mmCIF file of C-alpha atoms and ligand atoms in Angstrom:
data_model
loop_
_atom_site.group_PDB
_atom_site.id
_atom_site.type_symbol
_atom_site.label_atom_id
_atom_site.label_comp_id
_atom_site.label_asym_id
_atom_site.label_seq_id
_atom_site.Cartn_x
_atom_site.Cartn_y
_atom_site.Cartn_z
ATOM 1 C CA UNK I 1 -0.015 0.009 0.091
ATOM 2 C CA UNK I 2 1.633 3.344 -1.171
ATOM 3 C CA UNK I 3 0.987 5.426 1.912
ATOM 4 C CA UNK I 4 3.257 3.146 3.982
ATOM 5 C CA UNK I 5 6.190 5.089 5.310
ATOM 6 C CA UNK I 6 9.535 4.236 3.800
ATOM 7 C CA UNK I 7 11.102 3.914 7.331
ATOM 8 C CA UNK I 8 8.527 0.904 7.715
ATOM 9 C CA UNK I 9 9.656 -0.514 4.416
ATOM 10 C CA UNK I 10 13.241 -1.480 5.223
ATOM 11 C CA UNK I 11 14.890 1.706 4.063
ATOM 12 C CA UNK I 12 17.710 2.903 6.335
ATOM 13 C CA UNK I 13 16.909 5.894 8.701
ATOM 14 C CA UNK I 14 19.733 7.815 7.079
ATOM 15 C CA UNK I 15 18.326 7.519 3.491
ATOM 16 C CA UNK I 16 14.821 8.122 4.839
ATOM 17 C CA UNK I 17 15.997 11.552 6.444
ATOM 18 C CA UNK I 18 17.600 12.444 3.191
ATOM 19 C CA UNK I 19 14.539 11.670 1.041
ATOM 20 C CA UNK I 20 12.356 13.463 3.630
ATOM 21 C CA UNK I 21 14.145 16.592 2.677
ATOM 22 C CA UNK I 22 12.645 16.215 -0.646
ATOM 23 C CA UNK I 23 9.151 15.519 0.462
ATOM 24 C CA UNK I 24 9.605 11.737 -0.046
ATOM 25 C CA UNK I 25 8.260 10.129 2.889
ATOM 26 C CA UNK I 26 5.969 7.168 1.890
ATOM 27 C CA UNK I 27 6.483 4.278 -0.641
ATOM 28 C CA UNK I 28 3.852 6.260 -2.959
ATOM 29 C CA UNK I 29 6.009 9.402 -2.765
ATOM 30 C CA UNK I 30 9.021 7.420 -3.851
ATOM 31 C CA UNK I 31 7.571 5.468 -6.511
ATOM 32 C CA UNK I 32 6.029 8.321 -8.534
ATOM 33 C CA UNK I 33 9.558 9.634 -9.116
ATOM 34 C CA UNK I 34 11.988 8.306 -11.835
ATOM 35 C CA UNK I 35 15.069 6.464 -10.599
ATOM 36 C CA UNK I 36 17.062 9.237 -11.708
ATOM 37 C CA UNK I 37 15.241 11.789 -9.642
ATOM 38 C CA UNK I 38 15.293 9.506 -6.584
ATOM 39 C CA UNK I 39 19.038 8.897 -6.911
ATOM 40 C CA UNK I 40 19.710 12.677 -6.780
ATOM 41 C CA UNK I 41 17.345 12.961 -3.781
ATOM 42 C CA UNK I 42 18.789 9.987 -1.855
ATOM 43 C CA UNK I 43 22.313 10.756 -2.817
ATOM 44 C CA UNK I 44 22.863 7.003 -3.761
ATOM 45 C CA UNK I 45 24.470 5.293 -6.652
ATOM 46 C CA UNK I 46 22.068 4.357 -9.618
ATOM 47 C CA UNK I 47 22.508 0.694 -8.916
ATOM 48 C CA UNK I 48 21.524 1.263 -5.016
ATOM 49 C CA UNK I 49 18.648 3.377 -6.119
ATOM 50 C CA UNK I 50 17.114 0.737 -8.425
ATOM 51 C CA UNK I 51 17.594 -1.913 -5.550
ATOM 52 C CA UNK I 52 15.907 0.347 -3.150
ATOM 53 C CA UNK I 53 12.988 1.077 -5.498
ATOM 54 C CA UNK I 54 12.615 -2.548 -6.025
ATOM 55 C CA UNK I 55 12.612 -3.293 -2.414
ATOM 56 C CA UNK I 56 9.733 -0.642 -1.942
ATOM 57 C CA UNK I 57 7.747 -2.188 -4.793
ATOM 58 C CA UNK I 58 7.810 -5.679 -3.100
ATOM 59 C CA UNK I 59 6.995 -4.254 0.168
ATOM 60 C CA UNK I 60 3.671 -2.846 -1.046
ATOM 61 C CA UNK I 61 2.819 -5.657 -3.552
ATOM 62 C CA UNK I 62 0.090 -7.682 -2.008
ATOM 63 C CA UNK I 63 1.366 -11.056 -0.582
ATOM 64 C CA UNK I 64 0.712 -14.367 -2.202
ATOM 65 C CA UNK I 65 -1.658 -16.569 -0.211
ATOM 66 C CA UNK I 66 -3.542 -19.804 -0.678
ATOM 67 C CA UNK I 67 -7.196 -20.945 0.281
ATOM 68 C CA UNK I 68 -5.614 -23.521 2.498
ATOM 69 C CA UNK I 69 -3.794 -20.655 4.504
ATOM 70 C CA UNK I 70 -6.859 -18.749 4.835
ATOM 71 C CA UNK I 71 -8.957 -21.785 5.852
ATOM 72 C CA UNK I 72 -6.256 -22.809 8.439
ATOM 73 C CA UNK I 73 -6.504 -19.404 10.130
ATOM 74 C CA UNK I 74 -10.290 -18.906 9.753
ATOM 75 C CA UNK I 75 -11.122 -18.408 13.587
ATOM 76 C CA UNK I 76 -8.264 -15.928 13.860
ATOM 77 C CA UNK I 77 -10.140 -13.908 11.105
ATOM 78 C CA UNK I 78 -13.373 -13.305 12.902
ATOM 79 C CA UNK I 79 -14.199 -11.049 15.700
ATOM 80 C CA UNK I 80 -16.872 -12.036 18.105
ATOM 81 C CA UNK I 81 -19.344 -9.342 18.735
ATOM 82 C CA UNK I 82 -20.787 -10.717 22.087
ATOM 83 C CA UNK I 83 -24.029 -11.126 20.202
ATOM 84 C CA UNK I 84 -24.103 -14.933 19.696
ATOM 85 C CA UNK I 85 -26.962 -14.844 17.148
ATOM 86 C CA UNK I 86 -25.080 -12.354 14.883
ATOM 87 C CA UNK I 87 -21.856 -14.183 15.412
ATOM 88 C CA UNK I 88 -23.515 -17.329 14.191
ATOM 89 C CA UNK I 89 -25.041 -15.896 11.016
ATOM 90 C CA UNK I 90 -21.671 -14.426 10.272
ATOM 91 C CA UNK I 91 -20.035 -17.857 10.787
ATOM 92 C CA UNK I 92 -18.028 -16.812 13.785
ATOM 93 C CA UNK I 93 -18.345 -12.895 13.867
ATOM 94 C CA UNK I 94 -17.348 -9.820 12.058
ATOM 95 C CA UNK I 95 -14.640 -10.504 9.543
ATOM 96 C CA UNK I 96 -11.000 -9.300 10.000
ATOM 97 C CA UNK I 97 -9.072 -7.823 7.218
ATOM 98 C CA UNK I 98 -12.281 -6.305 5.651
ATOM 99 C CA UNK I 99 -14.850 -3.445 6.009
ATOM 100 C CA UNK I 100 -18.037 -3.937 7.733
ATOM 101 C CA UNK I 101 -20.750 -1.013 7.315
ATOM 102 C CA UNK I 102 -23.429 -0.345 9.584
ATOM 103 C CA UNK I 103 -25.980 1.867 8.176
ATOM 104 C CA UNK I 104 -29.454 3.157 9.168
ATOM 105 C CA UNK I 105 -31.497 5.983 10.151
ATOM 106 C CA UNK I 106 -30.518 8.465 12.879
ATOM 107 C CA UNK I 107 -31.036 7.318 16.440
ATOM 108 C CA UNK I 108 -31.344 3.770 15.507
ATOM 109 C CA UNK I 109 -28.160 2.542 17.368
ATOM 110 C CA UNK I 110 -25.176 2.661 15.087
ATOM 111 C CA UNK I 111 -22.951 4.532 17.573
ATOM 112 C CA UNK I 112 -24.233 2.387 20.344
ATOM 113 C CA UNK I 113 -23.140 -0.698 18.376
ATOM 114 C CA UNK I 114 -19.676 0.845 17.885
ATOM 115 C CA UNK I 115 -19.089 1.574 21.511
ATOM 116 C CA UNK I 116 -20.173 -1.909 22.556
ATOM 117 C CA UNK I 117 -17.707 -3.451 19.969
ATOM 118 C CA UNK I 118 -15.155 -1.108 21.517
ATOM 119 C CA UNK I 119 -15.711 -2.572 24.865
ATOM 120 C CA UNK I 120 -15.530 -6.228 23.585
ATOM 121 C CA UNK I 121 -12.239 -5.479 21.738
ATOM 122 C CA UNK I 122 -10.518 -4.674 25.036
ATOM 123 C CA UNK I 123 -11.868 -7.714 27.033
ATOM 124 C CA UNK I 124 -9.407 -10.524 27.724
ATOM 125 C CA UNK I 125 -9.540 -13.365 25.221
ATOM 126 C CA UNK I 126 -11.162 -15.905 27.819
ATOM 127 C CA UNK I 127 -14.044 -13.525 27.864
ATOM 128 C CA UNK I 128 -14.471 -13.525 24.218
ATOM 129 C CA UNK I 129 -12.444 -10.213 23.532
ATOM 130 C CA UNK I 130 -9.260 -9.531 21.623
ATOM 131 C CA UNK I 131 -7.426 -8.009 24.480
ATOM 132 C CA UNK I 132 -6.526 -5.100 22.147
ATOM 133 C CA UNK I 133 -7.074 -1.531 21.940
ATOM 134 C CA UNK I 134 -9.518 0.437 19.683
ATOM 135 C CA UNK I 135 -8.974 3.344 17.250
ATOM 136 C CA UNK I 136 -12.198 5.279 17.192
ATOM 137 C CA UNK I 137 -12.528 8.114 14.491
ATOM 138 C CA UNK I 138 -15.575 10.018 15.517
ATOM 139 C CA UNK I 139 -16.569 12.560 12.832
ATOM 140 C CA UNK I 140 -19.806 13.593 14.662
ATOM 141 C CA UNK I 141 -18.796 14.284 18.184
ATOM 142 C CA UNK I 142 -21.052 11.398 19.048
ATOM 143 C CA UNK I 143 -18.707 9.249 21.211
ATOM 144 C CA UNK I 144 -19.498 9.272 24.671
ATOM 145 C CA UNK I 145 -17.098 8.115 27.221
ATOM 146 C CA UNK I 146 -19.830 7.900 29.952
ATOM 147 C CA UNK I 147 -22.095 5.711 27.780
ATOM 148 C CA UNK I 148 -19.008 3.504 26.999
ATOM 149 C CA UNK I 149 -18.359 2.907 30.716
ATOM 150 C CA UNK I 150 -22.011 2.478 31.290
ATOM 151 C CA UNK I 151 -22.206 -0.211 28.576
ATOM 152 C CA UNK I 152 -19.007 -1.996 29.846
ATOM 153 C CA UNK I 153 -20.272 -2.011 33.459
ATOM 154 C CA UNK I 154 -23.869 -3.387 32.706
ATOM 155 C CA UNK I 155 -22.778 -5.804 29.914
ATOM 156 C CA UNK I 156 -19.856 -7.471 31.826
ATOM 157 C CA UNK I 157 -20.640 -6.635 35.395
ATOM 158 C CA UNK I 158 -18.230 -9.125 36.798
ATOM 159 C CA UNK I 159 -15.374 -8.110 34.949
ATOM 160 C CA UNK I 160 -15.988 -4.439 35.236
ATOM 161 C CA UNK I 161 -16.619 -4.508 39.059
ATOM 162 C CA UNK I 162 -13.370 -3.070 39.735
ATOM 163 C CA UNK I 163 -12.567 0.601 38.885
ATOM 164 C CA UNK I 164 -9.181 -0.570 37.859
ATOM 165 C CA UNK I 165 -10.649 -2.646 34.959
ATOM 166 C CA UNK I 166 -12.953 0.164 33.896
ATOM 167 C CA UNK I 167 -10.048 2.774 33.795
ATOM 168 C CA UNK I 168 -7.850 0.141 31.733
ATOM 169 C CA UNK I 169 -10.640 -0.341 29.290
ATOM 170 C CA UNK I 170 -11.429 3.316 28.752
ATOM 171 C CA UNK I 171 -7.523 4.094 28.402
ATOM 172 C CA UNK I 172 -7.423 1.636 25.556
ATOM 173 C CA UNK I 173 -10.219 3.332 23.431
ATOM 174 C CA UNK I 174 -8.247 5.956 21.272
ATOM 175 C CA UNK I 175 -10.580 8.735 20.079
ATOM 176 C CA UNK I 176 -9.685 10.843 17.208
ATOM 177 C CA UNK I 177 -12.224 13.612 16.400
ATOM 178 C CA UNK I 178 -11.947 14.529 12.690
ATOM 179 C CA UNK I 179 -14.633 16.997 11.186
ATOM 180 C CA UNK I 180 -13.408 17.372 7.636
ATOM 181 C CA UNK I 181 -12.714 14.950 4.731
ATOM 182 C CA UNK I 182 -9.085 16.256 4.756
ATOM 183 C CA UNK I 183 -8.563 15.515 8.340
ATOM 184 C CA UNK I 184 -10.108 12.054 8.214
ATOM 185 C CA UNK I 185 -7.956 11.336 5.193
ATOM 186 C CA UNK I 186 -4.863 12.434 6.959
ATOM 187 C CA UNK I 187 -5.701 10.427 10.138
ATOM 188 C CA UNK I 188 -6.065 7.186 7.914
ATOM 189 C CA UNK I 189 -2.932 7.793 6.178
ATOM 190 C CA UNK I 190 -0.839 8.163 9.306
ATOM 191 C CA UNK I 191 -2.860 5.335 11.096
ATOM 192 C CA UNK I 192 -0.424 2.544 10.494
ATOM 193 C CA UNK I 193 2.167 3.944 13.044
ATOM 194 C CA UNK I 194 -0.628 4.423 15.698
ATOM 195 C CA UNK I 195 -2.053 0.876 15.064
ATOM 196 C CA UNK I 196 1.523 -0.414 15.810
ATOM 197 C CA UNK I 197 1.994 1.774 18.968
ATOM 198 C CA UNK I 198 -1.445 1.098 20.355
ATOM 199 C CA UNK I 199 -1.735 -2.560 19.469
ATOM 200 C CA UNK I 200 -5.229 -1.862 18.078
ATOM 201 C CA UNK I 201 -7.510 -4.780 17.270
ATOM 202 C CA UNK I 202 -10.530 -2.651 15.770
ATOM 203 C CA UNK I 203 -10.801 0.601 13.797
ATOM 204 C CA UNK I 204 -14.177 2.432 13.837
ATOM 205 C CA UNK I 205 -14.945 5.379 11.654
ATOM 206 C CA UNK I 206 -18.118 6.896 12.991
ATOM 207 C CA UNK I 207 -19.349 8.090 10.482
ATOM 208 C CA UNK I 208 -17.924 7.828 7.066
ATOM 209 C CA UNK I 209 -20.858 9.628 5.594
ATOM 210 C CA UNK I 210 -21.318 12.933 7.580
ATOM 211 C CA UNK I 211 -18.171 14.620 6.446
ATOM 212 C CA UNK I 212 -18.375 13.675 2.781
ATOM 213 C CA UNK I 213 -22.042 14.640 2.519
ATOM 214 C CA UNK I 214 -21.405 17.989 4.373
ATOM 215 C CA UNK I 215 -18.614 18.934 1.833
ATOM 216 C CA UNK I 216 -19.935 17.529 -1.301
ATOM 217 C CA UNK I 217 -23.317 18.767 -2.468
ATOM 218 C CA UNK I 218 -24.006 16.148 -5.006
ATOM 219 C CA UNK I 219 -26.681 18.156 -6.696
ATOM 220 C CA UNK I 220 -23.871 20.296 -8.026
ATOM 221 C CA UNK I 221 -22.143 19.195 -11.268
ATOM 222 C CA UNK I 222 -18.921 17.261 -10.835
ATOM 223 C CA UNK I 223 -19.336 16.811 -6.936
ATOM 224 C CA UNK I 224 -20.617 13.143 -7.313
ATOM 225 C CA UNK I 225 -17.290 12.105 -8.974
ATOM 226 C CA UNK I 226 -15.293 14.076 -6.634
ATOM 227 C CA UNK I 227 -17.038 12.332 -3.568
ATOM 228 C CA UNK I 228 -16.807 9.035 -5.284
ATOM 229 C CA UNK I 229 -12.898 9.553 -5.559
ATOM 230 C CA UNK I 230 -12.674 10.587 -1.961
ATOM 231 C CA UNK I 231 -14.621 7.667 -0.800
ATOM 232 C CA UNK I 232 -12.674 5.225 -2.984
ATOM 233 C CA UNK I 233 -9.340 6.400 -1.361
ATOM 234 C CA UNK I 234 -10.779 6.214 2.049
ATOM 235 C CA UNK I 235 -12.069 2.647 1.264
ATOM 236 C CA UNK I 236 -8.708 1.658 -0.173
ATOM 237 C CA UNK I 237 -6.622 2.840 2.827
ATOM 238 C CA UNK I 238 -9.069 1.175 5.428
ATOM 239 C CA UNK I 239 -9.084 -2.122 3.456
ATOM 240 C CA UNK I 240 -5.071 -1.943 3.393
ATOM 241 C CA UNK I 241 -5.034 -1.359 7.201
ATOM 242 C CA UNK I 242 -7.639 -4.131 7.892
ATOM 243 C CA UNK I 243 -5.725 -6.565 5.651
ATOM 244 C CA UNK I 244 -2.174 -5.674 6.871
ATOM 245 C CA UNK I 245 -3.188 -5.972 10.548
ATOM 246 C CA UNK I 246 -5.833 -8.610 10.181
ATOM 247 C CA UNK I 247 -8.324 -6.520 12.135
ATOM 248 C CA UNK I 248 -11.922 -5.554 11.616
ATOM 249 C CA UNK I 249 -12.801 -2.164 10.345
ATOM 250 C CA UNK I 250 -16.311 -0.922 11.306
ATOM 251 C CA UNK I 251 -17.751 2.091 9.524
ATOM 252 C CA UNK I 252 -21.131 3.607 10.024
ATOM 253 C CA UNK I 253 -23.085 5.284 7.125
ATOM 254 C CA UNK I 254 -26.323 7.193 6.948
ATOM 255 C CA UNK I 255 -29.488 6.847 5.016
ATOM 256 C CA UNK I 256 -30.669 8.806 1.890
ATOM 257 C CA UNK I 257 -33.836 9.397 -0.104
ATOM 258 C CA UNK I 258 -33.090 8.285 -3.627
ATOM 259 C CA UNK I 259 -35.516 9.346 -6.235
ATOM 260 C CA UNK I 260 -35.569 7.640 -9.435
ATOM 261 C CA UNK I 261 -33.340 4.691 -8.989
ATOM 262 C CA UNK I 262 -31.475 3.077 -6.218
ATOM 263 C CA UNK I 263 -27.913 4.294 -5.372
ATOM 264 C CA UNK I 264 -26.729 5.960 -8.530
ATOM 265 C CA UNK I 265 -28.067 9.333 -8.323
ATOM 266 C CA UNK I 266 -27.381 12.343 -5.936
ATOM 267 C CA UNK I 267 -28.217 12.284 -2.360
ATOM 268 C CA UNK I 268 -31.406 14.253 -1.515
ATOM 269 C CA UNK I 269 -33.348 14.787 1.485
ATOM 270 C CA UNK I 270 -36.841 15.081 0.037
ATOM 271 C CA UNK I 271 -39.979 13.305 1.636
ATOM 272 C CA UNK I 272 -40.659 11.222 -1.536
ATOM 273 C CA UNK I 273 -38.711 8.425 -3.010
ATOM 274 C CA UNK I 274 -37.150 5.402 -1.475
ATOM 275 C CA UNK I 275 -34.915 5.465 1.820
ATOM 276 C CA UNK I 276 -31.640 3.492 1.129
ATOM 277 C CA UNK I 277 -28.141 3.616 2.349
ATOM 278 C CA UNK I 278 -26.445 6.669 1.549
ATOM 279 C CA UNK I 279 -23.100 7.096 -0.424
ATOM 280 C CA UNK I 280 -24.278 5.149 -3.687
ATOM 281 C CA UNK I 281 -23.126 2.141 -5.305
ATOM 282 C CA UNK I 282 -19.606 2.473 -5.678
ATOM 283 C CA UNK I 283 -19.058 2.701 -1.936
ATOM 284 C CA UNK I 284 -21.526 -0.084 -1.507
ATOM 285 C CA UNK I 285 -19.147 -2.338 -3.624
ATOM 286 C CA UNK I 286 -16.325 -1.183 -1.355
ATOM 287 C CA UNK I 287 -17.798 -2.597 1.748
ATOM 288 C CA UNK I 288 -17.585 -6.496 2.374
ATOM 289 C CA UNK I 289 -20.430 -6.688 4.984
ATOM 290 C CA UNK I 290 -23.208 -4.515 5.392
ATOM 291 C CA UNK I 291 -25.814 -4.161 8.287
ATOM 292 C CA UNK I 292 -28.767 -2.212 7.797
ATOM 293 C CA UNK I 293 -30.338 -0.989 11.047
ATOM 294 C CA UNK I 294 -33.927 0.000 10.922
ATOM 295 C CA UNK I 295 -37.196 0.589 13.055
ATOM 296 C CA UNK I 296 -39.605 -2.119 13.241
ATOM 297 C CA UNK I 297 -43.190 -2.367 14.678
ATOM 298 C CA UNK I 298 -43.729 -0.860 18.061
ATOM 299 C CA UNK I 299 -40.492 -0.934 20.002
ATOM 300 C CA UNK I 300 -38.654 -3.200 17.811
ATOM 301 C CA UNK I 301 -35.727 -2.498 15.864
ATOM 302 C CA UNK I 302 -34.061 -4.901 13.242
ATOM 303 C CA UNK I 303 -30.527 -5.522 12.188
ATOM 304 C CA UNK I 304 -30.629 -6.816 8.573
ATOM 305 C CA UNK I 305 -27.455 -8.627 7.257
ATOM 306 C CA UNK I 306 -27.740 -7.119 3.753
ATOM 307 C CA UNK I 307 -24.421 -7.996 2.306
ATOM 308 C CA UNK I 308 -21.859 -10.805 3.296
ATOM 309 C CA UNK I 309 -19.411 -12.828 1.381
ATOM 310 C CA UNK I 310 -20.327 -15.668 3.949
ATOM 311 C CA UNK I 311 -23.830 -15.171 5.217
ATOM 312 C CA UNK I 312 -27.301 -15.302 3.720
ATOM 313 C CA UNK I 313 -29.519 -12.256 4.041
ATOM 314 C CA UNK I 314 -30.792 -12.379 7.601
ATOM 315 C CA UNK I 315 -32.968 -10.497 10.080
ATOM 316 C CA UNK I 316 -32.462 -10.124 13.753
ATOM 317 C CA UNK I 317 -34.463 -7.994 16.156
ATOM 318 C CA UNK I 318 -32.826 -5.983 18.770
ATOM 319 C CA UNK I 319 -33.248 -3.314 21.422
ATOM 320 C CA UNK I 320 -30.984 -0.778 22.960
ATOM 321 C CA UNK I 321 -30.487 -1.323 26.573
ATOM 322 C CA UNK I 322 -28.246 -0.019 29.566
ATOM 323 C CA UNK I 323 -25.803 -2.750 28.366
ATOM 324 C CA UNK I 324 -25.905 -1.637 24.619
ATOM 325 C CA UNK I 325 -27.072 -3.742 21.859
ATOM 326 C CA UNK I 326 -29.416 -6.784 22.895
ATOM 327 C CA UNK I 327 -30.650 -9.414 20.638
ATOM 328 C CA UNK I 328 -34.251 -10.505 21.401
ATOM 329 C CA UNK I 329 -34.607 -13.941 22.966
ATOM 330 C CA UNK I 330 -31.764 -15.897 24.660
ATOM 331 C CA UNK I 331 -29.377 -16.140 21.844
ATOM 332 C CA UNK I 332 -31.635 -13.772 19.607
ATOM 333 C CA UNK I 333 -33.865 -15.050 16.971
ATOM 334 C CA UNK I 334 -32.645 -15.011 13.261
ATOM 335 C CA UNK I 335 -34.963 -15.109 10.408
ATOM 336 C CA UNK I 336 -33.709 -15.547 6.861
ATOM 337 C CA UNK I 337 -34.752 -12.477 4.968
ATOM 338 C CA UNK I 338 -37.678 -13.253 2.574
ATOM 339 C CA UNK I 339 -37.201 -10.441 0.144
ATOM 340 C CA UNK I 340 -34.730 -10.370 -2.781
ATOM 341 C CA UNK I 341 -32.047 -8.033 -1.466
ATOM 342 C CA UNK I 342 -32.464 -5.821 1.703
ATOM 343 C CA UNK I 343 -30.296 -3.229 0.071
ATOM 344 C CA UNK I 344 -32.958 -2.745 -2.765
ATOM 345 C CA UNK I 345 -35.853 -2.405 -0.123
ATOM 346 C CA UNK I 346 -36.875 0.924 1.542
ATOM 347 C CA UNK I 347 -35.201 1.042 5.085
ATOM 348 C CA UNK I 348 -37.929 1.749 7.729
ATOM 349 C CA UNK I 349 -37.247 5.027 9.576
ATOM 350 C CA UNK I 350 -38.968 6.215 12.779
ATOM 351 C CA UNK I 351 -42.396 7.650 12.095
ATOM 352 C CA UNK I 352 -44.924 8.912 14.583
ATOM 353 C CA UNK I 353 -46.858 5.459 14.300
ATOM 354 C CA UNK I 354 -43.865 3.382 15.378
ATOM 355 C CA UNK I 355 -42.083 5.983 17.614
ATOM 356 C CA UNK I 356 -39.504 4.091 19.775
ATOM 357 C CA UNK I 357 -39.164 4.894 23.484
ATOM 358 C CA UNK I 358 -36.286 2.723 24.807
HETATM 359 P P1 GTP B 401 -26.957 8.976 14.202
HETATM 360 O O1 GTP B 401 -25.509 9.007 14.589
HETATM 361 O O2 GTP B 401 -27.623 10.261 14.536
HETATM 362 O O3 GTP B 401 -27.208 8.464 12.897
HETATM 363 O O4 GTP B 401 -27.659 7.928 15.026
HETATM 364 P P2 GTP B 401 -27.123 6.496 15.623
HETATM 365 O O5 GTP B 401 -27.738 5.305 14.775
HETATM 366 O O6 GTP B 401 -25.693 6.443 15.908
HETATM 367 O O7 GTP B 401 -27.833 6.438 17.094
HETATM 368 P P3 GTP B 401 -27.155 6.050 18.425
HETATM 369 O O8 GTP B 401 -26.224 4.964 18.295
HETATM 370 O O9 GTP B 401 -26.549 7.345 18.847
HETATM 371 O O10 GTP B 401 -28.425 5.603 19.287
HETATM 372 C C1 GTP B 401 -29.329 6.511 19.897
HETATM 373 C C2 GTP B 401 -30.293 5.692 20.551
HETATM 374 O O11 GTP B 401 -29.775 4.735 21.433
HETATM 375 C C3 GTP B 401 -31.139 6.695 21.265
HETATM 376 O O12 GTP B 401 -32.221 7.085 20.428
HETATM 377 C C4 GTP B 401 -31.723 5.704 22.255
HETATM 378 O O13 GTP B 401 -32.855 5.017 21.711
HETATM 379 C C5 GTP B 401 -30.668 4.688 22.531
HETATM 380 N N1 GTP B 401 -29.763 4.842 23.734
HETATM 381 C C6 GTP B 401 -28.830 5.760 24.031
HETATM 382 N N2 GTP B 401 -28.316 5.641 25.113
HETATM 383 C C7 GTP B 401 -29.165 4.770 25.793
HETATM 384 C C8 GTP B 401 -29.190 4.492 27.112
HETATM 385 O O14 GTP B 401 -28.487 4.774 28.051
HETATM 386 N N3 GTP B 401 -30.136 3.458 27.499
HETATM 387 C C9 GTP B 401 -31.063 2.923 26.585
HETATM 388 N N4 GTP B 401 -32.011 2.057 26.922
HETATM 389 N N5 GTP B 401 -31.034 3.384 25.318
HETATM 390 C C10 GTP B 401 -30.086 4.320 25.063
HETATM 391 MG MG1 MG B 402 -24.368 7.973 15.506
#
């Protein structure tokens, strides 16, 4: 992946320092120059320069693997959510090395789910956690430390009965508040080092939609393409990080009202049309797994598994309690989805008739 820093690509600190003076810091920076230019910048011989460029090219090339390798390590590539019914549908939990998107109307529980997953990540392995820290990129100032602690103490009361454990958990959730597209992208580009330093086991981006939707009015000509490019770059970087560190990436998305065809046109906020996941088709292709959260009848809410390479379309009912996300029933009830594709159906938003009062 091009944004990897040269110092993490086996290049000597002295050469890295020298190249930095010429604004060459990442593999991408290096490989966009000719060997001749790099030679001058690095102060190396032509032969040494070619060798360095070959090393860097190999470092960023995707490693070769086999299905057998992936099969052997299958259980290491899933993250148990603490929601057994969901884990079962997903054949062992949320996938590592891939992007999982949670989309749905405002207030339906996307941030609650992210906070709950953060707590689970920090838990010891014998309690089903990863014993790792969390990188939480908050673009909506929606993260609440009080709520995080409340979820932890109510979900795992025995483990978090001591203040020390609560303090440890909260100290392992690293929050970055990024309010513009540029800030989000810069953060993602520099995340590799932070992931190593913090031993993170989960990246959350809550939400991917809010900043791009604020900055790109897609009813204006050209903006849809620009937004698509920004989202494409973000998805590529997130996928690289997920794959490189074999960790799950969870992003939240919003809904939009699509008029005249699903997913391809500009986002609008009108009253008519069909309510679908925001950000269009190109983005939808970039995520590996998609959950749609929606309001159901009465107090019910539903999580639809709307896209997964390993699971059928499925419906799980949930509520939000003191302990965060709770599936209905003991292990939760899973129903196979009866429609053709949940992504093509209208997402049920909150109305006066099914007003939810948790
Ligand atoms: P947006 O970010 O606005 O799109 O919404 P969201 O989907 O992220 O919603 P969020 O996760 O913030 O969930 C908000 C909902 O969680 C509220 O409407 C409440 O229903 C529920 N909620 C939040 N805190 C509590 C709590 O302490 N107890 C209970 N029972 N429910 C809570
Ligand atoms: Mg939210």
